[in-house]
Short mmCIF file of C-alpha atoms and ligand atoms in Angstrom, two decimals:
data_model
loop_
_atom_site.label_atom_id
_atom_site.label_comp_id
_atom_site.label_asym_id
_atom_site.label_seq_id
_atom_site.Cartn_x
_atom_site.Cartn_y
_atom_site.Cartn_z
CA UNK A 1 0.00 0.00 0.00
CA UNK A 2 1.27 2.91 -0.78
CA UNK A 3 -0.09 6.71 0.40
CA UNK A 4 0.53 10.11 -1.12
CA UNK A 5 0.99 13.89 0.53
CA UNK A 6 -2.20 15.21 0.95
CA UNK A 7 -3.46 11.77 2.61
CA UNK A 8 -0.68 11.93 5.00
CA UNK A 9 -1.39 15.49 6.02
CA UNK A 10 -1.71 15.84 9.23
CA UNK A 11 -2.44 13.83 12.79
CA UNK A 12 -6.20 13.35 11.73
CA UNK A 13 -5.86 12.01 7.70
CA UNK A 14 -2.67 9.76 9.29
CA UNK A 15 -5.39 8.05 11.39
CA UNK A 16 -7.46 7.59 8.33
CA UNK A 17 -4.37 5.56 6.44
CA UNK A 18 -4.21 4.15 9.49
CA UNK A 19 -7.25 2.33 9.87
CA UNK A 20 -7.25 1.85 6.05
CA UNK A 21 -4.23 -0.39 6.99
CA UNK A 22 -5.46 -1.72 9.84
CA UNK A 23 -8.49 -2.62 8.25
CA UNK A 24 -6.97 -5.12 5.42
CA UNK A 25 -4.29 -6.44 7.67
CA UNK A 26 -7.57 -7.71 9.78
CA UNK A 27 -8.81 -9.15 6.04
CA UNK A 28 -5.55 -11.77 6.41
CA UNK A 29 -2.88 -9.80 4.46
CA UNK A 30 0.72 -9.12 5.50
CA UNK A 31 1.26 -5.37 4.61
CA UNK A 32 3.87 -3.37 3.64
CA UNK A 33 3.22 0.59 3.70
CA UNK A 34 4.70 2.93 2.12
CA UNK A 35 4.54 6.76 2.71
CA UNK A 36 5.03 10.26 1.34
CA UNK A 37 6.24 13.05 2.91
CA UNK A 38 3.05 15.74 3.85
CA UNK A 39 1.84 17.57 1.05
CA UNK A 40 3.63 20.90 0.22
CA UNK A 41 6.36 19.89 2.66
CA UNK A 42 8.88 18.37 0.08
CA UNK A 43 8.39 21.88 -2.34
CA UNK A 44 9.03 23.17 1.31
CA UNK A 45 12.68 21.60 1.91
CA UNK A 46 13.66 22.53 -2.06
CA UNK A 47 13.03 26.54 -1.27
CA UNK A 48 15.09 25.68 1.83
CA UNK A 49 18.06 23.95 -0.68
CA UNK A 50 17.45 26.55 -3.50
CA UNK A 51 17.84 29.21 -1.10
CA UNK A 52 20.90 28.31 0.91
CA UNK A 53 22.97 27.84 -2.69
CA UNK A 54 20.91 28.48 -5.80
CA UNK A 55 23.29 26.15 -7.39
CA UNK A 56 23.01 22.73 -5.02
CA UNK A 57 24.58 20.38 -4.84
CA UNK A 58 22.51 17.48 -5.01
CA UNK A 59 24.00 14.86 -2.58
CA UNK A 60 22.93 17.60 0.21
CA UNK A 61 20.08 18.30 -1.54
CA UNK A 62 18.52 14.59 -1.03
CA UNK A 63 19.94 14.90 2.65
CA UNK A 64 17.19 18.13 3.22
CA UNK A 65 14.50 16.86 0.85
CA UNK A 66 14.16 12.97 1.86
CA UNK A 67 13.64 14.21 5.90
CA UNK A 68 9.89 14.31 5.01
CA UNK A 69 9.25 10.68 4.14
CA UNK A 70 11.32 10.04 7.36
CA UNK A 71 8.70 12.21 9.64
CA UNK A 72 5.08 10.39 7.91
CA UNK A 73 6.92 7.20 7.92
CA UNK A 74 7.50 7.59 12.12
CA UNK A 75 4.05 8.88 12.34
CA UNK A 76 2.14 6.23 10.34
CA UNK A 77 4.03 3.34 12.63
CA UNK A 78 3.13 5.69 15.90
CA UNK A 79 -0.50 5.95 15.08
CA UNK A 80 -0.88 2.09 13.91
CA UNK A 81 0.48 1.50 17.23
CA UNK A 82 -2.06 3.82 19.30
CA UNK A 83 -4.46 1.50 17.20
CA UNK A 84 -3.04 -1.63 19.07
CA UNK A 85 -1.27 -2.92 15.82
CA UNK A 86 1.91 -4.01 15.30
CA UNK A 87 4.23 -1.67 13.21
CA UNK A 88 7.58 -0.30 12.92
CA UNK A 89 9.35 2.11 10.29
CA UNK A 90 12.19 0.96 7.81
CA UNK A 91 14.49 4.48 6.43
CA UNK A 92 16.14 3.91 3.19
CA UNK A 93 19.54 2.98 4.41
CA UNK A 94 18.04 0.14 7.22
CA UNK A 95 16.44 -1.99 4.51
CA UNK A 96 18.01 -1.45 2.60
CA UNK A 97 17.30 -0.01 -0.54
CA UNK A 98 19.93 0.25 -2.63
CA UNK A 99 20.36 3.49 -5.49
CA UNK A 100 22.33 3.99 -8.30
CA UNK A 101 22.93 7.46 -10.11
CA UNK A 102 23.01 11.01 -9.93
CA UNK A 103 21.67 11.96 -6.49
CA UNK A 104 17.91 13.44 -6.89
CA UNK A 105 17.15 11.53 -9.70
CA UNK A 106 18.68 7.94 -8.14
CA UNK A 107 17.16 4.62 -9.80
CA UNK A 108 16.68 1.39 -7.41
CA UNK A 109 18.60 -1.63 -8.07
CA UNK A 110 17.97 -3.86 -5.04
CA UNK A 111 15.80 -4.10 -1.95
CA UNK A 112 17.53 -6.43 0.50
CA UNK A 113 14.47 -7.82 2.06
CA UNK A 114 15.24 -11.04 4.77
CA UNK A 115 14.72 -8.82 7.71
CA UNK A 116 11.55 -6.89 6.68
CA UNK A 117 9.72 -9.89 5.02
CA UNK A 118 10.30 -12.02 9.05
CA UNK A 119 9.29 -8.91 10.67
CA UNK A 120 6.00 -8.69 8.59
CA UNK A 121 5.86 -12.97 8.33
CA UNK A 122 5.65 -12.47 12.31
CA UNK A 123 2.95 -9.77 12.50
CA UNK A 124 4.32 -6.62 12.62
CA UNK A 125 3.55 -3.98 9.76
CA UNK A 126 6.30 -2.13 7.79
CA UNK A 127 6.42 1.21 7.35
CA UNK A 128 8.66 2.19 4.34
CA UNK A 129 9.56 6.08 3.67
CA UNK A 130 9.02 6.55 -0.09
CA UNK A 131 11.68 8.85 -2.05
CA UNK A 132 14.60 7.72 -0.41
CA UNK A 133 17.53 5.13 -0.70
CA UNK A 134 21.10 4.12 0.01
CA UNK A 135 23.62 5.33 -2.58
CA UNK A 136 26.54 2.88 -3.24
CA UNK A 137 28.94 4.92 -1.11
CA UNK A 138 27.00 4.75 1.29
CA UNK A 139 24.92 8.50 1.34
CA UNK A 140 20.96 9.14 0.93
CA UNK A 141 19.72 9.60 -2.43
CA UNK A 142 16.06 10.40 -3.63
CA UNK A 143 14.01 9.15 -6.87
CA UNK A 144 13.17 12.32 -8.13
CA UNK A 145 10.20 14.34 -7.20
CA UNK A 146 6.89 11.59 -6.62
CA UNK A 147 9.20 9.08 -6.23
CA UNK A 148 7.46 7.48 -3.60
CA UNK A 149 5.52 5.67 -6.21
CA UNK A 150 8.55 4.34 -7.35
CA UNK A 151 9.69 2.96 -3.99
CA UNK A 152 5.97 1.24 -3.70
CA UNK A 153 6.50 -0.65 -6.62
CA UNK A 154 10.29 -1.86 -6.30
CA UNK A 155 9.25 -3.25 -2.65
CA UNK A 156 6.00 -4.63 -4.13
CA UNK A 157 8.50 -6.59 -6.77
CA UNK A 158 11.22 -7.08 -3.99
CA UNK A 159 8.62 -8.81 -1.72
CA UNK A 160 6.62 -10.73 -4.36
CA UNK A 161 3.31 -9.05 -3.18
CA UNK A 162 0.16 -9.88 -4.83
CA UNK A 163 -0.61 -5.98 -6.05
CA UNK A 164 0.92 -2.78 -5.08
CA UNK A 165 -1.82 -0.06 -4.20
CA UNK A 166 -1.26 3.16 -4.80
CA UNK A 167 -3.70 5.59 -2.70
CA UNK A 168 -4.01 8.68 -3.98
CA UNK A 169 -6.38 11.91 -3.52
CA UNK A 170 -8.41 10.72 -6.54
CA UNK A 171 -10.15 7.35 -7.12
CA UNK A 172 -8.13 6.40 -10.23
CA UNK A 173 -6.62 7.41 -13.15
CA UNK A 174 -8.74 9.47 -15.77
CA UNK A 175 -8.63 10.61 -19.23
CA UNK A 176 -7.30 14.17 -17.96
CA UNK A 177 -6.71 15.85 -14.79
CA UNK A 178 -9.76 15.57 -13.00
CA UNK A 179 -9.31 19.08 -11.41
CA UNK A 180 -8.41 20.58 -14.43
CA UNK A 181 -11.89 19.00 -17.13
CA UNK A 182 -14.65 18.10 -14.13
CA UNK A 183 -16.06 16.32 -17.79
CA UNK A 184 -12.70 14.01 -17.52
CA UNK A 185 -13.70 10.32 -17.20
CA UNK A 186 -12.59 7.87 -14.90
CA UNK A 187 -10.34 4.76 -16.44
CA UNK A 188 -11.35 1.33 -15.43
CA UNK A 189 -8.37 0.11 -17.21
CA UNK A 190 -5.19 1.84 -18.19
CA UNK A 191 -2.30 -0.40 -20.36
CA UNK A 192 1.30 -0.02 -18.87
CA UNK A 193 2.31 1.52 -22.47
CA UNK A 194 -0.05 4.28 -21.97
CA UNK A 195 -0.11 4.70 -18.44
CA UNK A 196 3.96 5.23 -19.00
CA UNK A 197 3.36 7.70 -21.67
CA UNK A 198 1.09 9.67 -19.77
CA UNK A 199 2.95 10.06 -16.89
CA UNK A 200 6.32 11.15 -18.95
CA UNK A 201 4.19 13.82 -20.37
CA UNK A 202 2.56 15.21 -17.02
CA UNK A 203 0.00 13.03 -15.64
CA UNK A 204 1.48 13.33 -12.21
CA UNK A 205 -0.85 10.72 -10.66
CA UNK A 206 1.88 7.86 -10.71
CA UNK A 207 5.60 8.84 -11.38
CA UNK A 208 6.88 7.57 -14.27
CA UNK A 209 9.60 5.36 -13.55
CA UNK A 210 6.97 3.63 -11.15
CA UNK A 211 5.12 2.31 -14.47
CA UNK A 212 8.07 1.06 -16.11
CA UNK A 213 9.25 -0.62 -13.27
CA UNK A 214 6.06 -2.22 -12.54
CA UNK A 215 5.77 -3.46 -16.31
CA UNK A 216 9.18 -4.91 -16.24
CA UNK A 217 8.81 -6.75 -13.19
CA UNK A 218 4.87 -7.56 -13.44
CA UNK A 219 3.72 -5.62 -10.56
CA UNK A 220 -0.17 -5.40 -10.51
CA UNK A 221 -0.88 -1.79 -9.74
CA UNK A 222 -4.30 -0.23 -8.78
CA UNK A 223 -4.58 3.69 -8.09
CA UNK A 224 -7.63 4.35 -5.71
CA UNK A 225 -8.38 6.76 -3.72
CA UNK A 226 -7.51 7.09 0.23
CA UNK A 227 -10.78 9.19 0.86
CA UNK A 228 -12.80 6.52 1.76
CA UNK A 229 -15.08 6.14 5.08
CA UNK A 230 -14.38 3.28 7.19
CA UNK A 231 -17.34 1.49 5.57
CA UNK A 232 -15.61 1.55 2.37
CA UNK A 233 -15.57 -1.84 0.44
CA UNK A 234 -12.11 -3.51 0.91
CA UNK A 235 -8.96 -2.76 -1.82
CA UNK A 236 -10.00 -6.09 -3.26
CA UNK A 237 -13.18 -4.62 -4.25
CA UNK A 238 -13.11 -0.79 -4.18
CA UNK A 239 -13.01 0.64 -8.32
CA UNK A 240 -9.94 1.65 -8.74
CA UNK A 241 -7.90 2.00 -11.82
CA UNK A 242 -6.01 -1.06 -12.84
CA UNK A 243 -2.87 -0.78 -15.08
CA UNK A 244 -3.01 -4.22 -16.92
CA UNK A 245 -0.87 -5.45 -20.21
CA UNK A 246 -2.28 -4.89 -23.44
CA UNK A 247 -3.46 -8.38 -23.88
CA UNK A 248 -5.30 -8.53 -21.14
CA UNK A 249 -6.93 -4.99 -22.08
CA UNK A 250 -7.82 -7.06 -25.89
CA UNK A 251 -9.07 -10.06 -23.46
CA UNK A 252 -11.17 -7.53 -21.00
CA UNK A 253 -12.84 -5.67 -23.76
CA UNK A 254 -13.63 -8.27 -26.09
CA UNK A 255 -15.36 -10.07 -22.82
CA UNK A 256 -17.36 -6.80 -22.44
CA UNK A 257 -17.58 -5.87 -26.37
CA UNK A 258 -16.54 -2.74 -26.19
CA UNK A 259 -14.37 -0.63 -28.28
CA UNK A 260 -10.53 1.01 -27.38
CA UNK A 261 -10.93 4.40 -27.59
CA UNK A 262 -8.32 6.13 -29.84
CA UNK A 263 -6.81 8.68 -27.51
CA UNK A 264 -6.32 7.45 -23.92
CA UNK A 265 -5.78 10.40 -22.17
CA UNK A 266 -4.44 14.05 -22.40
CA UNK A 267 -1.85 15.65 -19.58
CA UNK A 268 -0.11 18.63 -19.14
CA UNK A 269 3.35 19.88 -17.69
CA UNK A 270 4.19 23.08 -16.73
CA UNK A 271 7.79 21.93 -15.14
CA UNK A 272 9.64 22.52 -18.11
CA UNK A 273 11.50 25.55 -19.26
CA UNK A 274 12.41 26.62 -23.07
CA UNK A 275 16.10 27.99 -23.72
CA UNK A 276 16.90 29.44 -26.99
CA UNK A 277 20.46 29.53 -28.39
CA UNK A 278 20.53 32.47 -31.00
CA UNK A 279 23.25 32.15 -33.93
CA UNK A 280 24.75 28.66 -33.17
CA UNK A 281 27.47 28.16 -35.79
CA UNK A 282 25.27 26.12 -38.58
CA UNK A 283 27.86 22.85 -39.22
CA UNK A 284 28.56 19.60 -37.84
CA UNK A 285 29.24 19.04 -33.93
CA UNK A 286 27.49 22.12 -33.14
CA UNK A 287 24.48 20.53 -31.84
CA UNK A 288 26.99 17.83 -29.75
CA UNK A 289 28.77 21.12 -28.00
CA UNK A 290 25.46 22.04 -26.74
CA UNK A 291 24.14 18.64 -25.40
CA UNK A 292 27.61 17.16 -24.17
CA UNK A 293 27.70 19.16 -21.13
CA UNK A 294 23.70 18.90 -20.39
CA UNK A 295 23.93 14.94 -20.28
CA UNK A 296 27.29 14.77 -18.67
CA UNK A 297 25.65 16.84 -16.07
CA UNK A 298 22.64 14.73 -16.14
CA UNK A 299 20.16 16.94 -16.95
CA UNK A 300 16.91 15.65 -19.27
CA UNK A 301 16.67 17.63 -22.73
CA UNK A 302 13.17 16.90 -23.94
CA UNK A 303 11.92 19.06 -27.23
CA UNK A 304 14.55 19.90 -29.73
CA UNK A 305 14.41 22.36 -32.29
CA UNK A 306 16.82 23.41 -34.82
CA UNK A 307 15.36 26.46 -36.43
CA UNK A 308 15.66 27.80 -39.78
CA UNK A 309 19.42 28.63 -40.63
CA UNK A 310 19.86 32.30 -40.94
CA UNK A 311 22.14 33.94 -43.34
CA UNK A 312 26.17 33.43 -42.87
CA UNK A 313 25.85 29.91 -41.55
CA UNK A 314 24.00 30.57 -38.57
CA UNK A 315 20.88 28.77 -36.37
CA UNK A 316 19.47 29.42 -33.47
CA UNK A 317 18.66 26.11 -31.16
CA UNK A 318 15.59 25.69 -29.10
CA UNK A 319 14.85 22.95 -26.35
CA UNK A 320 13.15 22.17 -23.59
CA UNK A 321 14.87 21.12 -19.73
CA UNK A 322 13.06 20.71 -16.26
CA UNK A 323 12.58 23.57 -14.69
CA UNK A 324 14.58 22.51 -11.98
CA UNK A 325 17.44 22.49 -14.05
CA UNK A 326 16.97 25.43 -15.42
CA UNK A 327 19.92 27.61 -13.45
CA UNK A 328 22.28 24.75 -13.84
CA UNK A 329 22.14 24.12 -17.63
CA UNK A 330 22.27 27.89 -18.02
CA UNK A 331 25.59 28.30 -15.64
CA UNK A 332 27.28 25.13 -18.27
CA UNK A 333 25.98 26.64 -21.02
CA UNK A 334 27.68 30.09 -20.42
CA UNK A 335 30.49 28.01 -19.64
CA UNK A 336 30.66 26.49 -22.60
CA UNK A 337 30.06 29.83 -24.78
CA UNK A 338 33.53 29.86 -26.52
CA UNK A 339 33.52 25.92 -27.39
CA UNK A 340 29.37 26.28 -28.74
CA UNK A 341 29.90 29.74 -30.42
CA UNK A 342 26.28 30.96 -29.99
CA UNK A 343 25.24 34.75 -29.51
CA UNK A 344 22.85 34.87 -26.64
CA UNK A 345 20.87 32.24 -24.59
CA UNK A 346 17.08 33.30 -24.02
CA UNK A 347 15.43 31.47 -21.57
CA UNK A 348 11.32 31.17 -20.63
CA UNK A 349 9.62 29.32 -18.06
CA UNK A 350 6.25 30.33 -18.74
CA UNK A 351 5.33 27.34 -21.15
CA UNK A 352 3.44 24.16 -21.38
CA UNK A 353 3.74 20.85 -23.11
CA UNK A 354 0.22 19.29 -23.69
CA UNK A 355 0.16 16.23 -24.67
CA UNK A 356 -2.66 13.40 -26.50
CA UNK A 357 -1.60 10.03 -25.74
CA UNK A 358 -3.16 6.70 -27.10
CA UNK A 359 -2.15 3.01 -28.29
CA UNK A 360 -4.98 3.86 -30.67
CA UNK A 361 -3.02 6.33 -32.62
CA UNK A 362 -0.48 3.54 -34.20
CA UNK A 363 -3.39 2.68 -37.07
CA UNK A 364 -4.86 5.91 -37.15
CA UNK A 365 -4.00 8.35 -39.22
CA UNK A 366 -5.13 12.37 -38.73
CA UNK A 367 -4.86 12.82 -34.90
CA UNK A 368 -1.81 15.00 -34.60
CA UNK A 369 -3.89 17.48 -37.27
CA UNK A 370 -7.09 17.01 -34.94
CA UNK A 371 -4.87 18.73 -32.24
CA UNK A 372 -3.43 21.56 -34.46
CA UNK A 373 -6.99 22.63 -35.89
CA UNK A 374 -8.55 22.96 -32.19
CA UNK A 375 -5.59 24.39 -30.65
CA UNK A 376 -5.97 26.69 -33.93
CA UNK A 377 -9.27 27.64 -34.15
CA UNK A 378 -8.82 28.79 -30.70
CA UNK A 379 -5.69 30.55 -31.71
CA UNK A 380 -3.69 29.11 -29.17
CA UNK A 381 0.01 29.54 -30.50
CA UNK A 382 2.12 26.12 -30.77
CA UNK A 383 6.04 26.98 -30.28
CA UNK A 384 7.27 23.56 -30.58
CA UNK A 385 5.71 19.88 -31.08
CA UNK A 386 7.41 16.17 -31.14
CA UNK A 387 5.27 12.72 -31.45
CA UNK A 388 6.05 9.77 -30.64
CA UNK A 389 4.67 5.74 -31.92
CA UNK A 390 1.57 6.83 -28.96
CA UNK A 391 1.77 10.43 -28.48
CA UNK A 392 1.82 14.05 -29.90
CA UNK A 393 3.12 16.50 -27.66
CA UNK A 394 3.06 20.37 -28.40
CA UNK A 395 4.62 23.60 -26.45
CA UNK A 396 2.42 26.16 -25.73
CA UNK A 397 2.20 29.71 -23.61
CA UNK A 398 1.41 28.27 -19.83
CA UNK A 399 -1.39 30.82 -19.32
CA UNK A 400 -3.33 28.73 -22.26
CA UNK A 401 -2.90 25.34 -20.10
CA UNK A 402 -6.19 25.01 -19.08
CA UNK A 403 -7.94 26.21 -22.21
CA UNK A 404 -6.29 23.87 -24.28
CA UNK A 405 -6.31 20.77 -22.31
CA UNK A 406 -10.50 21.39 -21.88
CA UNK A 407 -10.92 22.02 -26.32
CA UNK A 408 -8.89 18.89 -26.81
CA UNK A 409 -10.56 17.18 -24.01
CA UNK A 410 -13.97 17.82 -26.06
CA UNK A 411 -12.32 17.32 -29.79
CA UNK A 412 -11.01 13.69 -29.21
CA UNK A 413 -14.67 13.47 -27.76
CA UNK A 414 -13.19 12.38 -24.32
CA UNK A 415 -16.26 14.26 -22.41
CA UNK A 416 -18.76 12.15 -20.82
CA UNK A 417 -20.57 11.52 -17.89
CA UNK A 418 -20.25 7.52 -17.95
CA UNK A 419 -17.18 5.58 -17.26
CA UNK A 420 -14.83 4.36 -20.11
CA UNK A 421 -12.23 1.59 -20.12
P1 ADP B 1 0.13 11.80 -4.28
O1 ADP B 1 0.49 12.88 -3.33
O2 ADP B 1 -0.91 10.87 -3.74
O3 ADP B 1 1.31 11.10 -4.84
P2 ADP B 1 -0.09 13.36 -6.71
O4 ADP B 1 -0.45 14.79 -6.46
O5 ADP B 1 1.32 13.03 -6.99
O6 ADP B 1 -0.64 12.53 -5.47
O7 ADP B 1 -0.99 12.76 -7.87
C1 ADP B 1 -2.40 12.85 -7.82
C2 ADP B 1 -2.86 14.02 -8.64
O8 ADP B 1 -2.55 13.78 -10.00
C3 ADP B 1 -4.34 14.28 -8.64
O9 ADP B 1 -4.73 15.08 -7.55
C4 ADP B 1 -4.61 14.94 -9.98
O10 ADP B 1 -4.79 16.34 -9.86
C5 ADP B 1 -3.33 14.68 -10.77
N1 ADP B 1 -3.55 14.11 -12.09
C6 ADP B 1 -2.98 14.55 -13.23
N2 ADP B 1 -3.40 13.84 -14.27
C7 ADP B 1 -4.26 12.91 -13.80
C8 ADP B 1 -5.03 11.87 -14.42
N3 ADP B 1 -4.98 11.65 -15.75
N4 ADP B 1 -5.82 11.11 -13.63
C9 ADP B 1 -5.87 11.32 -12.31
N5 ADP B 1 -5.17 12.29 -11.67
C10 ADP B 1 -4.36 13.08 -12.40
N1 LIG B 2 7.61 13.72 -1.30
C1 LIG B 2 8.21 13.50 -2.60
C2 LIG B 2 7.73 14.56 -3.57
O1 LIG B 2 6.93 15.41 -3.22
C3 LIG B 2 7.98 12.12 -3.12
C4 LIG B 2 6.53 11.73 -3.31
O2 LIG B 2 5.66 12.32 -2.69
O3 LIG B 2 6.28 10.81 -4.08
O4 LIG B 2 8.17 14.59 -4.69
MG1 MG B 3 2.64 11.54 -6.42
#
């Protein structure tokens, strides 16, 4: 089980996850929890970080920013004990939970798992902070920001447990942002391929690397919602979503006769930032000087590109990093001025990248111009746009967001009061 920010805000929602673990140990499971750090505090420890050196450096960084996980994780086992159950927390490092990689972006590699699998075999509930692991010399590392998903689903495959449920302040995954298109539909089903697309494009409800881990090592994973009353049916029952393979999506809707829909889902992202390199030298190796130094630094380039050449062998270069990384690829890239040759860098953080997203789209032909004629005929501006075998992604101004997830929302004909599959 695993528990997001807002449901472990505060003394009074902790007693809620609480019982909700309580309540299917009592149905004859062993449980392993795992826990986020209270909403708005992580964002809270970054300011802190970005503050004290604008320029981090990341291995003190996770220090600071996995210290929330460690607080929920104490509380959760404290308040499971008031309710005369058995429970006790497990950090990162006392698992342990091994990490490789650059520190705030750290991937999992092993869970060692002998001590927490007899402490659960003999009764006692485990309480796992999400976020955080063991680096291999020895020093905390995080998973990247919603990480915690992440950590659910390696000790779900670690511990060979029958599903790995994520609770979440919704009751599943939907065809948009539910608080962004009230019209957005809920998802009985959502394929691993799609439910990994969406959430590299935005759809923050499950982090990314969670999915891919989870279809690699065959992790069952149901998002439901942790706002339930006591009376609630049990996980086994309650309608979550289910991410399930494609076959068994082919199996579930020929059983019910019912059609895929050709777009999936639609998601946002406002955490990028655009930087534009005016008058890069137009010739070969130019584009390697600028990227080099981003990926040797680790940083993610996403949308590239490479504009018009002007006159006297000259480009400008336009892509698309987190915003995170926004001060950091701008201190190489200054660095790097002489060896790249380029006139100015521009930067802007007030985009968007809205993307459609949909298995669908492999046979179909038309959808990426579906999106450009209603982003269009509400003369929303598109600076940039890449697609993918499943997805069509554009860059847009970030005050349109809303406007243009809701029209394409309505032109793939997503809107509906019923539930879809
Ligand atoms: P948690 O703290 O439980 O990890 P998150 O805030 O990370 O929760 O993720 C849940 C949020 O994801 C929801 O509140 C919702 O606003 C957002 N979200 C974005 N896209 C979707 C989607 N397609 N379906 C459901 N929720 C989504
Ligand atoms: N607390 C971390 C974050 O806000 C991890 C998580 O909640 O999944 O990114
Ligand atoms: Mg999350």
């Amino acid at each position: 089980m695993k528990f997001g920010g807002t449901s472990m805000a505060g003394t009074e929602r902790i007693r809620r996850v609480a019982r909700i673990v309580r309540r299917q140990q009592a149905a004859g499971h062993e449980v392993a929890v795992v826990v986020s750090a209270m909403a708005g505090e992580t964002d809270r420890l970054v300011t802190f970080c970005r503050e004290a050196n604008p320029l981090y450096d990341p291995a003190e960084y996770d220090v600071v920013v996995a210290s929330g996980e460690q607080v929920t994780a104490g509380l959760l086992a404290l308040t499971l004990q008031a309710l005369g159950c058995r429970a006790r927390s497990w950090l990162g490092w006392q698992m342990a939970l091994h990490t490789v990689g650059a520190h705030a972006k750290a991937r999992v590699t092993s869970i060692d798992t002998a001590a927490l699998l007899a402490s659960m075999a003999a009764g006692e509930i485990a309480v796992i902070p999400g976020f955080q692991g063991l680096s291999q010399d020895g020093r905390i590392t995080t998973l990247g920001r919603g990480g915690s998903d992440t950590s659910a689903v390696a000790v779900a495959a670690a511990i060979g447990a029958d599903r790995c449920d994520i609770y979440t302040d919704v009751d599943g995954v939907y065809t948009t942002d539910p608080r962004i298109v009230a019209k957005a539909r809920k998802l009985k089903y959502v394929t691993y391929e799609e439910m990994l697309e969406l959430a590299s494009v935005g759809a923050k409800v499950l982090q990314t690397r969670s999915v891919g881990l989870a279809m690699k090592a065959g992790v069952r994973v149901q998002v439901l919602s942790s706002f339930i009353d006591d009376d609630a049916a049990p996980a086994d029952d309650i309608p979550g979503t289910m991410i399930v393979s494609d076959a068994e999506l082919d199996r579930i809707m020929k059983d019910q006769n019912m059609e895929r829909q050709l777009i999936t889902g639609i998601a946002h992202d406002k955490n990028e930032a655009k930087i534009i390199l005016t008058r890069v030298p137009d010739r070969p190796g130019a584009v390697a000087h600028i990227f080099s130094p981003l990926a040797a630094a680790a940083i993610n380039v996403d949308m590239i590109i490479q504009n018009v050449g002007r006159e006297k062998g000259e480009t400008d270069v336009t892509f698309t990093v987190p915003q995170a990384d926004l001060a950091r690829s701008q201190a190489l890239l200054e660095g790097q001025k002489g060896a790249i040759g380029f006139n100015r860098i521009i930067t802007d953080s007030k985009i968007a990248k809205i993307s459609v997203v949909g298995v669908g789209m492999k046979s179909h032909a038309g959808v990426a111009a579906t999106m450009f004629k209603a982003l269009a005929d509400r003369a929303i501006n598109i600076q940039a746009i890449s697609t993918s075998e499943i997805k069509v992604s554009v860059l847009i101004d970030e005050d349109e967001t809303e406007l243009a997830v809701r029209v394409l929302h309505t032109a793939y004909g997503l809107d509906t009061a019923s539930e879809a599959a």
